[in-house]
Structure formats: structure tokens, C-alpha cells
Amino acid sequence: MRKKRYIFVLGVLLGLTSLFVYHHISTVQVPVKHGQKKEKIVSKLEPVAFSFEKALTLDNIQSKEEVDEGDSQRKKLSFQPLKIHEDEDNPSSKIGRNMFKTYYKGKQIAHYSILGDNLYLHKGAGFESDVEKATAENFVQDCLDIIPNQFREHLTDYYVYKKGDALAFVSPPRREQRYSTALSLSSLDLFMNMKHDYADKLYELEMVTFIHEFGHILSFMPNHLNFTVNISKQLSIPESMQEEFHKDSYLRQFFTKYWKNVDEKWIDADETTWQEESKFFRLNRDNFVSVYAAKNIYEDFAESFLHFILTKSSDLDISKPYTQKLLFFYQYPELVSLRTYMLTKMVEHENK
């Protein structure tokens, strides 16, 4: 069976200008049946431009009063505005796609179970100090605080690592654990350094990191997934969208609107060079909010969701194709309400 499952990560470098740089890592696969092997697909394609219909306008925005309230809360929030293509010239963008490369998640030092708003630490934790433990717990508590329970009932586990290649990642549900999603902090040591050197920016780092990761959690909600698909079949990503995600799921709708015209062989390539990735982005620059978003459908969804949450509707550039992806989320009243809730909670945290 050839199925792609990803560990989703957002690696971050924070300087004096609060520049967030995204680092891509993705290789986790659903277990295959015995005797089956996944063959590597190496891209030999010339990246090409693609387009999608610009069907949405600000008139499509649902719950205008709710949107205005969210914008009002965003104005109160001290976070810097997200910049389009902010990661374009950063070294971390100069990597290709390699689904077979083993990335270091870090050394696991703790595992928590999440039940509602409560954390339960499993035995064997390896925190070196109470400060480390508090920093790890503050991160996940801050994250849980901005999400209503109905959107995170399937977020059941939290893992803490040190010295990982990324900052955080999400492990989506699998057939045998369909109601279980895990959030992991891969670089507790980076958070400790931030807490010491840039304490006033730590919360912003937490939230920008988590909102991206929550985009993945949102796209893999169990009620959006079809766990009855024949696991003996080899599925391309487009086939996966059709068979593994319900018709009305956020991710399948997003794929249908914005990725259906991308060459399927490019989408499914297991290896590409960063030069190929860079050319693909340059050819389609206005289709994505960041270089990282151009990696695959999953990162595009999460990056677009991040910008949806943290960009005022009045700042949307309707002339750009990537704005269609932000307007996509505005079609769903429940996500508009979620945006207001998240922004309100972040403002409340800053006002404590």
C-alpha cells in the first residue's frame, strides 16, 4: 500500500524583528500490509504554472458582524502582522522534498494525556528542572486555552522532545486510533532559550506555531475522515482526497478548489530538489501565502489557515489568488466564530 501520512512541523527562527521562518519536515506513513513495499517516486518533471478559479469575494464572507468582532480583537493583539512570502529568502526554504529521509524528532522526555482542559503526565518524565516542566506545560495549556472543546476532542496526547529538527508537529489519527491526534513540542530547549532571551515574544511564538499546527488538527478531524477505505489499495494524494476524506471535509474542498489543476505526478513525487521546489513556487508565487505553503496540500491548508486567523479582513488583497484561500475559511460560519474565539482568548491572555 502506498499512502502518505505526514508529521506536520513548523520550525521557527526568531530574531529581533520577530521573523518566523518555516522549516519543512514530513515523513510518517500509515502501516502497510506485510509483503508490500512503497516505491520511491523521484520527480523528473519540469515544474509548471497552474491556476484556479477566483470565485470568492469579500461578499462571500459569512457572519459579517462576527468577522468585524474578530478584526476588532486582532487590532488589540500585539502580534506583528503576518507578511506574505516572509520566508522566501530564508535558508530554511532551500530544501527539497524527501519523504524517505529520516528526520530527528528529538529526544522524548515526557508524554501527557489530554482530557478536556486537564493534563495527565505519564510516568518516566525526564525534565531536568521544574522550569522545564512548567515551560512545556505552559505551551500546551496556552494552546488548549484558545480552542473550544468541540474542535479538539480528538487531541488526546502531548509529547515533549528536546533538540528536535523542528519546533512542533502533529501526528494525525490512524485507522487503529481514529479518535486520537497528538501534538508534540520538538524543541523544548529552544523554548527555554526564548524564555530567557525574548520573554516578551514567547507567547507570540507559541501562538503562531500552534495556529499553524491546529490547521492540521482541523483538517484531520475524525468526522472528516473515511476510515473504511480499502487499505490494500495504493492511493495517490488526489485519490486519497477522494477516498479518505468525506466530500464536505475542509481539506477535500480545499484540494478540489486549489490543487486539482496541479500536475498529479508533481503532487505525488517523493523526492524533489530545492531548486525544483523553488521554481515551482516562483511560477506560482501568487497562489501561495508562503514558500512553505507550496510544499503540499497539507502545508498550504495550514499556512492559509494561519493567515486567515491573524489577518484582518480589511487587509485582504482581493487581487491576489492566494487571498482566495483565506476567503475559503470565511465561507464557514463555524470557522468565522472560531477565529473570533481564538483572537479573543489571545487578547485576554495578553491582558492578564
Short mmCIF file of C-alpha atoms in Angstrom, two decimals, residues 83 89 117 153 158 168 200 210 296:
data_model
loop_
_atom_site.label_atom_id
_atom_site.label_comp_id
_atom_site.label_asym_id
_atom_site.label_seq_id
_atom_site.Cartn_x
_atom_site.Cartn_y
_atom_site.Cartn_z
CA LYS A 83 3.76 39.07 5.88
CA ASP A 89 14.67 34.44 1.06
CA ASP A 117 -8.57 21.14 29.83
CA GLU A 153 -11.96 16.47 21.37
CA TYR A 158 1.00 15.74 24.04
CA ALA A 168 6.35 21.37 16.82
CA ASP A 200 8.14 39.21 25.61
CA PHE A 210 0.23 26.36 17.30
CA ASN A 296 1.99 20.23 -0.41
#
